Coordinates of N, CA and C in Angstrom, one line a residue:
X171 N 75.8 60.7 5.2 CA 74.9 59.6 5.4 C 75.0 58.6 4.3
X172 N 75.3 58.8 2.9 CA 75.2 58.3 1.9 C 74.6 57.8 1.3
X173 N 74.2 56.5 0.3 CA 73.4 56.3 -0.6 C 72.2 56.0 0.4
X174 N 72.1 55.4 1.0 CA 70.7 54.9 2.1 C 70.0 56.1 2.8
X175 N 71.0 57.2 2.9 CA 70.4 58.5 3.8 C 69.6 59.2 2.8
X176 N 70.6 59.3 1.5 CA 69.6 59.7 0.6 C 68.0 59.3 0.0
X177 N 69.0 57.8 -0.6 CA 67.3 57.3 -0.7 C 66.4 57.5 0.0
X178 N 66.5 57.3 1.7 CA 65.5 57.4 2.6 C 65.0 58.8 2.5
X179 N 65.8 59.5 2.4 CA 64.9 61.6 2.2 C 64.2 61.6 0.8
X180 N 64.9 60.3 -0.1 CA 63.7 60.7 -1.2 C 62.3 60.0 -0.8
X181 N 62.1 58.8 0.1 CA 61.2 58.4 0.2 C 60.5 59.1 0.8
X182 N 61.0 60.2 2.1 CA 60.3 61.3 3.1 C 59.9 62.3 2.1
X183 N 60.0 62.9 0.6 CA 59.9 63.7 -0.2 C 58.6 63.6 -0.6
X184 N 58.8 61.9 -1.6 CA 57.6 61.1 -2.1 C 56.2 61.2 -1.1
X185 N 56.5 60.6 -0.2 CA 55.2 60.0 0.9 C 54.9 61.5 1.5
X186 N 55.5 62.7 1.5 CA 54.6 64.0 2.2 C 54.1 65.0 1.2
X187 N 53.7 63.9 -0.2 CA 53.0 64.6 -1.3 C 53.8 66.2 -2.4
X188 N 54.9 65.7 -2.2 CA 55.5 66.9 -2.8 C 56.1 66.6 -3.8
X189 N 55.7 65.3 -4.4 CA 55.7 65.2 -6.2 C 55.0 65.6 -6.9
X190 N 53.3 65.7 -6.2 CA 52.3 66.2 -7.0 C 52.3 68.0 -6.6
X191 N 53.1 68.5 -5.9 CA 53.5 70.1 -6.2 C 54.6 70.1 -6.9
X192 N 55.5 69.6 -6.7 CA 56.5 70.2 -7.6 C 56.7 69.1 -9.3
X193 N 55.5 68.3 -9.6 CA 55.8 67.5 -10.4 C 57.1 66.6 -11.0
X194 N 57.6 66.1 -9.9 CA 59.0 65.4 -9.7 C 59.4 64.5 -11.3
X195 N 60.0 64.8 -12.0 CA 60.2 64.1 -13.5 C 59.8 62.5 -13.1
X196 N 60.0 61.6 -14.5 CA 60.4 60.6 -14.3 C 61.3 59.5 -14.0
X197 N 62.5 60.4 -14.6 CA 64.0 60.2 -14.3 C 64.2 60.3 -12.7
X198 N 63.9 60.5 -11.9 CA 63.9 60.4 -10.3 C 63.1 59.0 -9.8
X199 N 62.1 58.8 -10.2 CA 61.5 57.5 -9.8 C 62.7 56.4 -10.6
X200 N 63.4 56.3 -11.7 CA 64.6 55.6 -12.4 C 65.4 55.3 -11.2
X201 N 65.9 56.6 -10.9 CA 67.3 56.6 -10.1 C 66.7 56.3 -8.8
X202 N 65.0 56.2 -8.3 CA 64.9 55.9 -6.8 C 65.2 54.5 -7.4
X203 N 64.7 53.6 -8.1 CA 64.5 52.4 -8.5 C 66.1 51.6 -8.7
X204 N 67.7 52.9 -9.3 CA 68.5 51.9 -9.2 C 68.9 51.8 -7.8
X205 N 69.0 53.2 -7.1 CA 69.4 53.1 -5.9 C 68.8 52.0 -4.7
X206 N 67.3 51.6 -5.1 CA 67.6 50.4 -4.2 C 67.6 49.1 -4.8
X207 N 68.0 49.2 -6.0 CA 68.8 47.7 -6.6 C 70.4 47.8 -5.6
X208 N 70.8 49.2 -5.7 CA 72.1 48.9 -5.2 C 72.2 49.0 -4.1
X209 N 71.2 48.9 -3.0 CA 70.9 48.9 -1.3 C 70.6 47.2 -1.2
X210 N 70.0 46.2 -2.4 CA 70.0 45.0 -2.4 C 71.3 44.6 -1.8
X211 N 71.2 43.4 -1.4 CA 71.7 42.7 -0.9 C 71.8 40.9 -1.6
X212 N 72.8 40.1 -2.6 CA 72.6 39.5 -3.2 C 72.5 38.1 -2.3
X213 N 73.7 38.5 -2.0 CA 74.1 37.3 -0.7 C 72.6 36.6 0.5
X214 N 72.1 37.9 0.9 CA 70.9 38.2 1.6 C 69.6 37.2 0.9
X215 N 69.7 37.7 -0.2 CA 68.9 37.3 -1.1 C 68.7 35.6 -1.4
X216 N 70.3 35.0 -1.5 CA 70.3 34.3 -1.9 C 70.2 32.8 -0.5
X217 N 70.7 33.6 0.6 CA 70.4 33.1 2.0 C 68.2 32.3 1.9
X218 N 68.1 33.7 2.1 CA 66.7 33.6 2.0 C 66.1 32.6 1.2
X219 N 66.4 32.5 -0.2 CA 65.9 31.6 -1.0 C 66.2 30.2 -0.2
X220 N 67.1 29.8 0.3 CA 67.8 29.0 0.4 C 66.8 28.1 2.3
X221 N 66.8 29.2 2.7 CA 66.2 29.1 4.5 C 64.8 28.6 3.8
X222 N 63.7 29.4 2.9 CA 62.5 29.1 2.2 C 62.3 27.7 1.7
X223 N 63.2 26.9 1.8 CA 63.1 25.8 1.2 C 62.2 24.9 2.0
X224 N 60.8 24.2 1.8 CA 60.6 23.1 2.8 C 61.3 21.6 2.5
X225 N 61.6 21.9 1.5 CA 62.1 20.3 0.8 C 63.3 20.5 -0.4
X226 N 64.2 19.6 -0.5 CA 64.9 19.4 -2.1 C 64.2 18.8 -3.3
X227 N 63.1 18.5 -3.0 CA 62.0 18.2 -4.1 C 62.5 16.5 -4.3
X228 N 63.5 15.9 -3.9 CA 64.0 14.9 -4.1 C 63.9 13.7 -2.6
X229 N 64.2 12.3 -2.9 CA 64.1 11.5 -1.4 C 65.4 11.7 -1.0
X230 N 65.8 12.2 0.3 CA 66.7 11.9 0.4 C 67.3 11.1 2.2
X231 N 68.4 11.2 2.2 CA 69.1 10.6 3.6 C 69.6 11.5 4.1
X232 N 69.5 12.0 5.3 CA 70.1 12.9 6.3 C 71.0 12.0 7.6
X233 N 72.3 12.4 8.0 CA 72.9 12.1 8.9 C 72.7 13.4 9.6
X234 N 72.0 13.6 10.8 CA 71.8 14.5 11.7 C 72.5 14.5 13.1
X235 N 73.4 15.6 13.4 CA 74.2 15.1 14.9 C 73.3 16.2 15.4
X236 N 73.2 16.5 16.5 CA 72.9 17.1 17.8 C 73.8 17.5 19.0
X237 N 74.3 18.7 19.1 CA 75.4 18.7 20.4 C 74.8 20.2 21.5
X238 N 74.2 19.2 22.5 CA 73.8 20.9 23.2 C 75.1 21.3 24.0
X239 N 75.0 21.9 24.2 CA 76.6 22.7 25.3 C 76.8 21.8 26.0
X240 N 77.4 21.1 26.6 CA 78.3 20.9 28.2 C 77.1 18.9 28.3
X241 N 76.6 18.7 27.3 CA 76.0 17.0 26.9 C 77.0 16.9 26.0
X242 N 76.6 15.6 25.9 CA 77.9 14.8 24.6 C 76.3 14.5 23.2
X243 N 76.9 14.9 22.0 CA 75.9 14.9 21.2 C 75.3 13.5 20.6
X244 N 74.3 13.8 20.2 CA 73.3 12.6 19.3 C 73.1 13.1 18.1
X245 N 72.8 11.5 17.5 CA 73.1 11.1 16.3 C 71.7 10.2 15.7
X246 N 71.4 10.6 14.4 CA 70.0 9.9 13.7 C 70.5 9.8 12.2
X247 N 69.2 9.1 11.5 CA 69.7 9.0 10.1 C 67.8 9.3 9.7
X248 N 67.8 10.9 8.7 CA 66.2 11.0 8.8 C 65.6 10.6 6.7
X249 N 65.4 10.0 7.0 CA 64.7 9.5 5.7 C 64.0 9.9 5.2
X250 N 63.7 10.6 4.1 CA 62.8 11.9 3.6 C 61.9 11.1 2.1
X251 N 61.0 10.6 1.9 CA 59.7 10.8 0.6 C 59.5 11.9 0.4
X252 N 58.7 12.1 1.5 CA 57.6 13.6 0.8 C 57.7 13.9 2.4
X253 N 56.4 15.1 2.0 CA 56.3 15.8 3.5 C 55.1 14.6 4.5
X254 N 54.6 13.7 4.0 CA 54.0 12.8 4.5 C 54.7 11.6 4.5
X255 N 55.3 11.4 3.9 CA 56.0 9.7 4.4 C 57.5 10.1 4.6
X256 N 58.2 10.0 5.9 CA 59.6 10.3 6.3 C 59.8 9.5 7.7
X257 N 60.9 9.0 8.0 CA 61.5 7.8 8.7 C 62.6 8.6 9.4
X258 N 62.5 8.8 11.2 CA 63.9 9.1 11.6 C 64.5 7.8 12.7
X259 N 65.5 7.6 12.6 CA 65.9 6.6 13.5 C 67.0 7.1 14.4
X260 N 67.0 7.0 15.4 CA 67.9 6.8 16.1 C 69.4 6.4 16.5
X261 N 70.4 6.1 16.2 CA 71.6 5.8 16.1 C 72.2 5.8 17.4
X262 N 72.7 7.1 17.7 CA 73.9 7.2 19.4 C 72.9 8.5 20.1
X263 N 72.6 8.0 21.2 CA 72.2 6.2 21.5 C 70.6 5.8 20.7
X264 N 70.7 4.3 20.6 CA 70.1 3.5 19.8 C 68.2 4.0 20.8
X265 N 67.4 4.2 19.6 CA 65.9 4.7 20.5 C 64.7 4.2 19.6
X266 N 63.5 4.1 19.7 CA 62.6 3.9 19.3 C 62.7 4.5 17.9
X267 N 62.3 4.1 16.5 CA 62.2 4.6 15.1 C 60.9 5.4 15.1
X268 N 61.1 6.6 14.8 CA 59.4 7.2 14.4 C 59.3 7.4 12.8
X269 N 58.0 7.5 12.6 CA 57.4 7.2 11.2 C 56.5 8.0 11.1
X270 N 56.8 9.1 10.1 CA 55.4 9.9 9.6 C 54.9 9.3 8.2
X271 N 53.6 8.4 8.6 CA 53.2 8.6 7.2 C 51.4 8.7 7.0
X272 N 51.2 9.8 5.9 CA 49.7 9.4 5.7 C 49.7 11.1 6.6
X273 N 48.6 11.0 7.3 CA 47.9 12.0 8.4 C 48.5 11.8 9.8
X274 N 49.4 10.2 10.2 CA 49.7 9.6 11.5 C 51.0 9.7 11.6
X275 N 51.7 9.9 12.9 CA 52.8 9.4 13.4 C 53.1 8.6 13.9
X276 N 53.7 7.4 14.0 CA 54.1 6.3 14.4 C 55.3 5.3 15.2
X277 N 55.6 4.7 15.8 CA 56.9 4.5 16.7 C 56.8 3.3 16.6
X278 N 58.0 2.7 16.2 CA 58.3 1.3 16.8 C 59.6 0.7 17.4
X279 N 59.2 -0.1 17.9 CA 60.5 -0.1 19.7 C 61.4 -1.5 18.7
X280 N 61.2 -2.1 17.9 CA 62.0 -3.8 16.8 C 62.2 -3.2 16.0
X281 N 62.7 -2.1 15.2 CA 63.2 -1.2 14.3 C 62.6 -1.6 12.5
X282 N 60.9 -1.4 13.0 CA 60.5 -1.4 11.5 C 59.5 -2.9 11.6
X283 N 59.7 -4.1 13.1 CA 58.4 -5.3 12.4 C 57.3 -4.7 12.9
X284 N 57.0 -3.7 13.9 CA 55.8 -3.3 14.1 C 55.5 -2.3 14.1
X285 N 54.7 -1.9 14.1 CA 54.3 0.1 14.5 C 52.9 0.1 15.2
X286 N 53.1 1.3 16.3 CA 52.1 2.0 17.1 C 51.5 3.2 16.6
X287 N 50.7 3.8 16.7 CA 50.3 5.0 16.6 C 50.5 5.4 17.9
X288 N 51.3 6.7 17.3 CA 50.9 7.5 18.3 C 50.4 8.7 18.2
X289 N 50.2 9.7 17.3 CA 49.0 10.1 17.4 C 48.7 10.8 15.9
X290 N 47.2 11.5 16.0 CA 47.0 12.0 14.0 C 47.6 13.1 14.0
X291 N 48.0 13.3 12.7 CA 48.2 15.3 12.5 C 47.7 15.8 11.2
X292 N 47.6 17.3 10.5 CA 47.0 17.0 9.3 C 48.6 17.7 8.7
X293 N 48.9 16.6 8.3 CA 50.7 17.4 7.6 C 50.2 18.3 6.6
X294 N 49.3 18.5 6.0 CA 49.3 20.0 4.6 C 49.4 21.0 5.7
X295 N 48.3 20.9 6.6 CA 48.2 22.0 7.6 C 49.7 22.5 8.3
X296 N 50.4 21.6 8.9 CA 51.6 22.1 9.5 C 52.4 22.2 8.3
X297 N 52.4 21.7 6.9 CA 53.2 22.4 5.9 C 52.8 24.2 5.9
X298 N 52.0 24.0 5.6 CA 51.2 25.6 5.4 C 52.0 26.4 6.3
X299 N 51.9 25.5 7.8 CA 52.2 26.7 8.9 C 53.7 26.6 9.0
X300 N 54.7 25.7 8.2 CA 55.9 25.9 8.6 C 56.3 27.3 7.5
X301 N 55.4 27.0 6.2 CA 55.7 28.0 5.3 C 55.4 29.7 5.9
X302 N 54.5 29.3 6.7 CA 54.2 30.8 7.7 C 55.2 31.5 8.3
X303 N 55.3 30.3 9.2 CA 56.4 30.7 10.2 C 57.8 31.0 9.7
X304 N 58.5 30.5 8.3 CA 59.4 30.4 7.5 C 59.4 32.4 7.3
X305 N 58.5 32.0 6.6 CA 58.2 33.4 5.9 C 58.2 34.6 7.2
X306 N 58.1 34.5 8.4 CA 58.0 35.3 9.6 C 59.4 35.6 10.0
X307 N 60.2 34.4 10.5 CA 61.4 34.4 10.9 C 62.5 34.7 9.5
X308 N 62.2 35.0 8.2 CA 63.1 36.0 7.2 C 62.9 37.2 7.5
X309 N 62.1 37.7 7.9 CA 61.8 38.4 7.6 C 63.2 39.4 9.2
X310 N 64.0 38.4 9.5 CA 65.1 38.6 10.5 C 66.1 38.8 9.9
X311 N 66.5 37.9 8.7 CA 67.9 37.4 8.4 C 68.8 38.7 8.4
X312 N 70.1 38.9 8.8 CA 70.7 39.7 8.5 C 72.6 38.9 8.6
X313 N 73.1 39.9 8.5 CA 74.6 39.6 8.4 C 75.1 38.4 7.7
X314 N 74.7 38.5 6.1 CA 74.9 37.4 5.6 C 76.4 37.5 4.9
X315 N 76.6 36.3 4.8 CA 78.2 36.0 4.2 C 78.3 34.7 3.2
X316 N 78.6 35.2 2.3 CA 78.8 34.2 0.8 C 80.1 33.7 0.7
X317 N 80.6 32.7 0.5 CA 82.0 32.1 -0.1 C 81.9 30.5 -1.1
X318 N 82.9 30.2 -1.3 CA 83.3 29.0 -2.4 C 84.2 28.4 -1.2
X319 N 83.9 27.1 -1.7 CA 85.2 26.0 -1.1 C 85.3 24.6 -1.6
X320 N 85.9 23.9 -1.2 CA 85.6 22.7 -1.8 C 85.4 21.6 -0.4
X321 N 84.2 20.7 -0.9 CA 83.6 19.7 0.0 C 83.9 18.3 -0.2
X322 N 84.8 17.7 -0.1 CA 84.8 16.0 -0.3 C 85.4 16.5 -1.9
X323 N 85.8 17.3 -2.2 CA 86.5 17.0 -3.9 C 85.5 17.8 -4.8
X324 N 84.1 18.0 -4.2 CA 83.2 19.0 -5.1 C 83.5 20.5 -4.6
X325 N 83.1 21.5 -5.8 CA 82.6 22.8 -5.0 C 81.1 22.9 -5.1
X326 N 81.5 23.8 -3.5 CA 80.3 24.1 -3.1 C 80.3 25.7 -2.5
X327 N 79.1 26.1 -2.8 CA 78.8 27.6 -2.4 C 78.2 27.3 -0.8
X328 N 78.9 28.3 0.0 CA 78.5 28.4 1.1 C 78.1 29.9 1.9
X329 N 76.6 29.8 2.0 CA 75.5 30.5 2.3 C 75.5 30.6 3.9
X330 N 75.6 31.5 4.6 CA 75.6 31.7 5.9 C 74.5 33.1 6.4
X331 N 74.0 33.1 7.5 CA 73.6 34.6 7.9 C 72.8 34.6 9.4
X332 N 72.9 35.3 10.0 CA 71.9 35.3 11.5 C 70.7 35.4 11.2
X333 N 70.0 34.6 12.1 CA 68.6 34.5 12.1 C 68.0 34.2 12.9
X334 N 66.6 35.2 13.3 CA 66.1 34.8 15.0 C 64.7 33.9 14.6
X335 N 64.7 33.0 15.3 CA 63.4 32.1 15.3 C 62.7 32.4 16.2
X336 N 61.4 32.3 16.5 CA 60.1 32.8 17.0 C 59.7 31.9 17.9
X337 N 59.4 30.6 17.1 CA 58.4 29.5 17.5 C 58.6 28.6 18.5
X338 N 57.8 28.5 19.4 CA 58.5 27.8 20.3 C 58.7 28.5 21.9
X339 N 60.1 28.8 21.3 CA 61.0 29.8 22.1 C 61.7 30.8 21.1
X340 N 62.1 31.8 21.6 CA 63.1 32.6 21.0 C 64.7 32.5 21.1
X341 N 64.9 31.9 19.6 CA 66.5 31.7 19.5 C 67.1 32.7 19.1
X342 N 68.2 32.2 18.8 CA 69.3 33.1 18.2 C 70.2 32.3 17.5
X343 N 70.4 32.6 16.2 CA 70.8 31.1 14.9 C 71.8 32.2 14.2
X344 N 73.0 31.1 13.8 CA 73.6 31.3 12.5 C 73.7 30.4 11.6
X345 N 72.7 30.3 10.5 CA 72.9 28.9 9.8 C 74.1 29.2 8.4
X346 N 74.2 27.5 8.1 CA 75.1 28.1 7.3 C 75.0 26.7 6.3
X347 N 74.7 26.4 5.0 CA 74.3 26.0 4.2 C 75.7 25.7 3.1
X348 N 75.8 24.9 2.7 CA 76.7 23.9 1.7 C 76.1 23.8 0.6
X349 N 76.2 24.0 -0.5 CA 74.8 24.0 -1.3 C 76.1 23.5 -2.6
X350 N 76.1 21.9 -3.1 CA 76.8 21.9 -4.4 C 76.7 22.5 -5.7
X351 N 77.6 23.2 -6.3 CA 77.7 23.8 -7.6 C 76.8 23.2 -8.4
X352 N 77.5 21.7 -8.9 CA 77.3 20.5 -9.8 C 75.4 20.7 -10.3
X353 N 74.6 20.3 -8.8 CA 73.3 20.7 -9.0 C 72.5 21.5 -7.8
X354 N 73.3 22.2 -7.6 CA 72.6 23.1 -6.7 C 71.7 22.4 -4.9
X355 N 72.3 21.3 -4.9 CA 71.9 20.3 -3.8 C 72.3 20.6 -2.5
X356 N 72.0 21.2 -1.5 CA 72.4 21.6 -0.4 C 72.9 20.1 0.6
X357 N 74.1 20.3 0.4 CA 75.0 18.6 0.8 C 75.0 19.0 2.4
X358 N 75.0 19.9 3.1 CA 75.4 20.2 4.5 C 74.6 21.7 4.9
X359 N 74.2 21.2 6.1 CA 73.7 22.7 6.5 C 73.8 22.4 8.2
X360 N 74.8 23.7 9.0 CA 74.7 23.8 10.3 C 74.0 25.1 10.9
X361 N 73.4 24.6 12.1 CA 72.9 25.1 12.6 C 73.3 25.5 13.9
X362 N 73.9 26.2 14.3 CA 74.0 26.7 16.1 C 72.7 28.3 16.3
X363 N 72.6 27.1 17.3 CA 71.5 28.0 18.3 C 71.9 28.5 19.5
X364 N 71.5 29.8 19.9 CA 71.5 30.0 21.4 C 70.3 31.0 21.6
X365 N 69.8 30.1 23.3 CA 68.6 30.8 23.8 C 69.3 30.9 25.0
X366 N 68.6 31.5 25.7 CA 68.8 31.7 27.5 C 69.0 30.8 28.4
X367 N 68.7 29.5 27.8 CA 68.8 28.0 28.6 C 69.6 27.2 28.2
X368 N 70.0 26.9 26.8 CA 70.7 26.4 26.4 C 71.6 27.1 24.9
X369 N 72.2 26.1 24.9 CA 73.6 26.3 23.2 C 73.3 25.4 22.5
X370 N 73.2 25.0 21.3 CA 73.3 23.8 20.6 C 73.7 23.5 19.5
X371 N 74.2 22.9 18.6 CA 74.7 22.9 17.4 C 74.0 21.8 16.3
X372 N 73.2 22.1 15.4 CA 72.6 20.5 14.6 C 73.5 20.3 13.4
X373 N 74.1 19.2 12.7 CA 74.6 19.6 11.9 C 74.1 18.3 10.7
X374 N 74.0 19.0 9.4 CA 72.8 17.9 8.8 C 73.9 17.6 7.6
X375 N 74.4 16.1 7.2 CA 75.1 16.0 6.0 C 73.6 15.1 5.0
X376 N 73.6 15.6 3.9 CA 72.5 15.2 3.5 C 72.8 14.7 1.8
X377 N 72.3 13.6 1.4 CA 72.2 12.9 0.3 C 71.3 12.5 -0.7
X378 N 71.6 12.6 -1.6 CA 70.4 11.9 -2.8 C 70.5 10.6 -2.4
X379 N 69.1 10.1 -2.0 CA 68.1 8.5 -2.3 C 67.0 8.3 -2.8
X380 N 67.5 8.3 -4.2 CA 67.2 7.8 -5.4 C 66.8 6.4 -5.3
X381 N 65.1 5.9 -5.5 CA 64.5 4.7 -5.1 C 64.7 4.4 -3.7
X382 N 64.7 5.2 -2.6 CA 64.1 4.8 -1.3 C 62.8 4.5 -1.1
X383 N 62.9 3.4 -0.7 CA 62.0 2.9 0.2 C 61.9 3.0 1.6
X384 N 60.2 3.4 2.0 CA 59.9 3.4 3.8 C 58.9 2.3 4.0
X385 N 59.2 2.3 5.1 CA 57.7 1.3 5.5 C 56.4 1.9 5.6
X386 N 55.6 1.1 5.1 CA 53.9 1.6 5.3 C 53.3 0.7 6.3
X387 N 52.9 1.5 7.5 CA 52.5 0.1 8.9 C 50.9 0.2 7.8
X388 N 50.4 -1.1 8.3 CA 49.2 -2.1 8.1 C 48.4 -1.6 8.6

């Protein structure tokens, strides 16, 4: 069975109280301790950090495509401040601009002279709950895969692994993350999904914008 068959008989050892009969040394709790450093998983590990992220801490620009199976895909450009002020627009085909900012979300059809409300939300709260739900659907990740390659002339570590998402609907995901050496900036991350209804692929090339500006409606 090997190292995992073992460990697991020493934890069935531990848990049916037969350390405090046979006073099991301390040197055994050591070796339970390296044996599951070496049942870790770094790659796993490093996935996870990576999926946990709500933000790059920084403003940035996202080119976002969209392709569901057997449609021809779409295209946006999503403008990131903070988790309260962020701008997505539309591109292929051209559509209404939405605007989170403040507690409101917003739409305008003249791309930025006006804005509507359309309706309140309390963004800490759906932060909170994205970090919930984040933390629920890790708690899936498996079959992860680490490599090096080079992106546009930089290297980049590339973070991959399956993951089932909950919310909503129940998917079935392999994402897979671009994450540059230089500063640790995740430059690209794809996403293919499949549920029972559909396939779909998002695929996000993402940038530092440094001094972006969004609009604040009146």
């Amino acid at each position: 069975m090997g190292m995992a068959g073992d460990f697991g008989r020493f934890l069935k050892f531990i848990s049916m109280g037969a350390f405090m009969k046979y006073r099991v040394p301390a040197v055994l709790f050591l070796l339970a301790g390296s044996m599951q450093s070496a049942l870790a998983d770094p790659c796993q590990d490093r996935f996870t950090e990576l999926y946990l992220q709500l933000d790059q801490t920084t403003p940035t620009k996202t080119q976002v495509t969209t392709a569901f199976k057997g449609a021809p895909p779409t295209t946006n450009d999503f403008f990131y401040l903070s988790q309260d002020h962020y701008l997505t627009v539309p591109t292929t085909p051209e559509g209404p601009w939405v605007l989170g900012y403040g507690n409101v979300l917003y739409q305008s059809a003249d791309q930025g002279s006006t804005w509507e409300k359309i309706r309140e939300m309390d963004t800490g709260q759906n932060a909170d709950q994205a970090r919930v739900d984040k933390e629920t659907n890790a708690d899936t990740i498996r079959n992860a895969a680490c490599s090096e390659e080079e992106l546009e002339g930089e290297a980049v570590e590339v973070v991959a692994a399956d993951i089932t998402v909950s919310q909503g609907m129940v998917t079935e995901n392999r994402y897979t993350y671009f994450v540059r050496r230089s500063d640790d900036f995740i430059v690209k991350a794809i996403y293919d999904s499949k549920a029972p209804s559909f396939e779909m692929v998002t695929t996000q090339v993402i940038e530092k914008a440094p001094g972006l500006n969004l609009p604040v409606p009146e």
